[in-house]
Amino acid sequence: MAWDTERTKRLLLDAGVEEFSAHGLAGARVDRIAAAAGVNKERIYQYFGNKEQFFGEVLTRELGIAIDAVPIHGSGIDAIADYAGRVFDYQCAHPELARLTFWEGLELGDPVAKEHRRARSVDKVDRILAAVPELTREEAEELLLTIVTLADASQALPNLDALYTGALPGDAARLARRRAVITTIVRTWEREPSRAAALD
Amino acid sequence: MAWDTERTKRLLLDAGVEEFSAHGLAGARVDRIAAAAGVNKERIYQYFGNKEQFFGEVLTRELGIAIDAVPIHGSGIDAIADYAGRVFDYQCAHPELARLTFWEGLELGDPVAKEHRRARSVDKVDRILAAVPELTREEAEELLLTIVTLADASQALPNLDALYTGALPGDAARLARRRAVITTIVRTWEREPSRAAALD
DNA sequence: CCCGCTTCCAACTGAATGGTTGGAAACAAC
DNA sequence: GTTGTTTCCAACCATTCAGTTGGAAGCGGG
């Protein structure tokens, strides 16, 4: 077979998603990633520098895929509620992503590729504002943060779920209920004149 | 000085809070904990078994303190909103706790001292139901989960905050706004006839 | 003051782990 | 088919880490 370095890189990134999602940056084992990818671990250092930089690449790739996969459509608060539901669905389908995001927050503090991701976030906020012009920018920011936090947490923190609802992991009815809670919360964003007052 | 094993244990637990909160279970270093406590690390194994059990003790103690520190008072949804605000304040004052909770969710999956904590959660839900009898048990559970998730996340995940609001860490005005968002969300729980319908 | 018991620790160990290296094999150009 | 370059890997290395051990020092009881 001919050289196919892109394939090798992709194999490593795929294995990295699994490993980092499961164990985080400190807990991940470079040897395991290489073995799962069927590639020598030296390749990781050659292609990506070191473990931490590699983690950054993994996270950046997954985040990029996710943000493109869930666009905002339509207008009105229901469009945002619909968006929130689809964010939730995406997280359910790709639970690694929420875990990666949380590992990043805990282990790194400062986000990787900060500028790039910040720009993307501003873009999302712009789209929310375009869909619901009544909101202030700050309200839209808080709304987006709330959506992402709740959707991510429901995937990444099964412990809270088990504790507060007694739910078993993978309970579909539970997931549907949680989804409904989130979309309902989003819809309240427009019906609350007191909200704006609270944000003086 | 006389023997004071309780003091030694407390020193270790205190140092454990710091270390585990900062680095998680996998990232924490037993040597660092012992050094910070001014105690030999062998004491950890003698008193607590191993690193993971010690982590469990640390988390259980902190959680116990926290749950007692923030009770539910009064009745009506405003009492719950007030409770949510105080949960938020407590998390701000003790940011280690949220991080410990998140580390647990990511690294352990299954909660430590599950039965005990589950019972305490049920008790909290009971108190919410007592304060707001119109809620179903499931609604109350979702409400509590939402409160805890949002309050914890705002402390444990500065990366999301930085990304979506561009806030610098430690911005007091930002914190106050976030607090208002959470209490406002709580208050919507009673005004939404559609919520019950959504939870068929 | 001595004896049994507990608390404490310096030093050690065995196993992983992140990262490196020297060279073999695949490839392209000529 | 020879040369130069790039991809790839087995084996290696230095370090770090969780956990152990053997014994010193503090303690209460007689």
PDB file of N, CA and C (backbone and C1' of nucleotides) in Angstrom, chain B residues 1-2 28-30 41 45 51, chain D residues 17-21 25-27:
ATOM      1  N   MET B   1       4.437  17.369  71.647  1.00  0.00           N
ATOM      2  CA  MET B   1       2.988  17.461  71.466  1.00  0.00           C
ATOM      3  C   MET B   1       2.356  16.063  71.513  1.00  0.00           C
ATOM      4  N   ALA B   2       1.158  16.028  72.068  1.00  0.00           N
ATOM      5  CA  ALA B   2       0.472  14.731  72.151  1.00  0.00           C
ATOM      6  C   ALA B   2       0.036  14.264  70.759  1.00  0.00           C
ATOM      7  N   ALA B  28      -3.872  13.944  40.385  1.00  0.00           N
ATOM      8  CA  ALA B  28      -3.401  14.275  41.727  1.00  0.00           C
ATOM      9  C   ALA B  28      -2.171  13.458  42.081  1.00  0.00           C
ATOM     10  N   ARG B  29      -1.297  14.031  42.866  1.00  0.00           N
ATOM     11  CA  ARG B  29      -0.077  13.340  43.277  1.00  0.00           C
ATOM     12  C   ARG B  29      -0.108  13.140  44.782  1.00  0.00           C
ATOM     13  N   VAL B  30      -0.034  11.909  45.170  1.00  0.00           N
ATOM     14  CA  VAL B  30      -0.075  11.579  46.591  1.00  0.00           C
ATOM     15  C   VAL B  30       1.057  12.280  47.344  1.00  0.00           C
ATOM     16  N   LYS B  41       3.306  10.497  53.443  1.00  0.00           N
ATOM     17  CA  LYS B  41       2.221   9.979  52.618  1.00  0.00           C
ATOM     18  C   LYS B  41       1.757   8.600  53.056  1.00  0.00           C
ATOM     19  N   TYR B  45      -2.296   5.973  53.243  1.00  0.00           N
ATOM     20  CA  TYR B  45      -2.617   4.568  53.023  1.00  0.00           C
ATOM     21  C   TYR B  45      -3.089   3.922  54.312  1.00  0.00           C
ATOM     22  N   LYS B  51      -5.432   5.627  47.060  1.00  0.00           N
ATOM     23  CA  LYS B  51      -5.708   6.944  46.500  1.00  0.00           C
ATOM     24  C   LYS B  51      -7.189   7.120  46.189  1.00  0.00           C
TER      25      LYS B  51
ATOM     26  P    DC D  17       4.878  12.612  39.337  1.00  0.00           P
ATOM     27  O5'  DC D  17       4.132  11.351  39.910  1.00  0.00           O
ATOM     28  C5'  DC D  17       3.682  10.379  38.962  1.00  0.00           C
ATOM     29  C4'  DC D  17       3.293   9.104  39.641  1.00  0.00           C
ATOM     30  C3'  DC D  17       2.842   9.289  41.086  1.00  0.00           C
ATOM     31  O3'  DC D  17       1.537   8.792  41.226  1.00  0.00           O
ATOM     32  C1'  DC D  17       4.437   7.521  40.890  1.00  0.00           C
ATOM     33  P    DA D  18       0.651   9.144  42.536  1.00  0.00           P
ATOM     34  O5'  DA D  18       0.216   7.696  43.014  1.00  0.00           O
ATOM     35  C5'  DA D  18      -0.445   6.844  42.097  1.00  0.00           C
ATOM     36  C4'  DA D  18      -0.326   5.406  42.551  1.00  0.00           C
ATOM     37  C3'  DA D  18      -0.913   5.113  43.930  1.00  0.00           C
ATOM     38  O3'  DA D  18      -1.536   3.840  43.886  1.00  0.00           O
ATOM     39  C1'  DA D  18       1.414   4.600  43.908  1.00  0.00           C
ATOM     40  P    DG D  19      -2.427   3.325  45.109  1.00  0.00           P
ATOM     41  O5'  DG D  19      -1.331   2.547  45.958  1.00  0.00           O
ATOM     42  C5'  DG D  19      -0.746   1.382  45.390  1.00  0.00           C
ATOM     43  C4'  DG D  19       0.435   0.931  46.217  1.00  0.00           C
ATOM     44  C3'  DG D  19       0.165   0.706  47.714  1.00  0.00           C
ATOM     45  O3'  DG D  19       0.533  -0.624  48.046  1.00  0.00           O
ATOM     46  C1'  DG D  19       2.175   1.856  47.370  1.00  0.00           C
ATOM     47  P    DT D  20       0.481  -1.180  49.558  1.00  0.00           P
ATOM     48  O5'  DT D  20       2.027  -1.233  49.924  1.00  0.00           O
ATOM     49  C5'  DT D  20       2.922  -1.874  49.024  1.00  0.00           C
ATOM     50  C4'  DT D  20       4.255  -2.144  49.709  1.00  0.00           C
ATOM     51  C3'  DT D  20       4.173  -2.711  51.129  1.00  0.00           C
ATOM     52  O3'  DT D  20       5.136  -3.761  51.230  1.00  0.00           O
ATOM     53  C1'  DT D  20       5.459  -0.714  51.133  1.00  0.00           C
ATOM     54  P    DT D  21       5.156  -4.722  52.510  1.00  0.00           P
ATOM     55  O5'  DT D  21       6.556  -4.390  53.171  1.00  0.00           O
ATOM     56  C5'  DT D  21       7.555  -3.721  52.406  1.00  0.00           C
ATOM     57  C4'  DT D  21       8.704  -3.325  53.314  1.00  0.00           C
ATOM     58  C3'  DT D  21       8.603  -3.860  54.749  1.00  0.00           C
ATOM     59  O3'  DT D  21       9.908  -4.038  55.262  1.00  0.00           O
ATOM     60  C1'  DT D  21       8.653  -1.540  54.818  1.00  0.00           C
ATOM     61  P    DA D  25      14.848   8.000  67.581  1.00  0.00           P
ATOM     62  O5'  DA D  25      13.430   8.601  67.979  1.00  0.00           O
ATOM     63  C5'  DA D  25      12.675   9.317  67.009  1.00  0.00           C
ATOM     64  C4'  DA D  25      11.264   9.503  67.540  1.00  0.00           C
ATOM     65  C3'  DA D  25      11.201   9.886  69.025  1.00  0.00           C
ATOM     66  O3'  DA D  25      10.222  10.881  69.175  1.00  0.00           O
ATOM     67  C1'  DA D  25       9.863   8.010  68.643  1.00  0.00           C
ATOM     68  P    DG D  26      10.049  11.680  70.542  1.00  0.00           P
ATOM     69  O5'  DG D  26       8.540  11.354  70.911  1.00  0.00           O
ATOM     70  C5'  DG D  26       7.511  11.831  70.042  1.00  0.00           C
ATOM     71  C4'  DG D  26       6.195  11.174  70.415  1.00  0.00           C
ATOM     72  C3'  DG D  26       5.722  11.483  71.845  1.00  0.00           C
ATOM     73  O3'  DG D  26       4.346  11.803  71.782  1.00  0.00           O
ATOM     74  C1'  DG D  26       5.780   9.148  71.497  1.00  0.00           C
ATOM     75  P    DC D  27       3.652  12.567  73.008  1.00  0.00           P
ATOM     76  O5'  DC D  27       2.943  11.372  73.756  1.00  0.00           O
ATOM     77  C5'  DC D  27       1.816  10.738  73.129  1.00  0.00           C
ATOM     78  C4'  DC D  27       1.537   9.408  73.759  1.00  0.00           C
ATOM     79  C3'  DC D  27       1.262   9.449  75.261  1.00  0.00           C
ATOM     80  O3'  DC D  27      -0.150   9.552  75.462  1.00  0.00           O
ATOM     81  C1'  DC D  27       2.436   7.466  74.532  1.00  0.00           C
TER      82       DC D  27
END
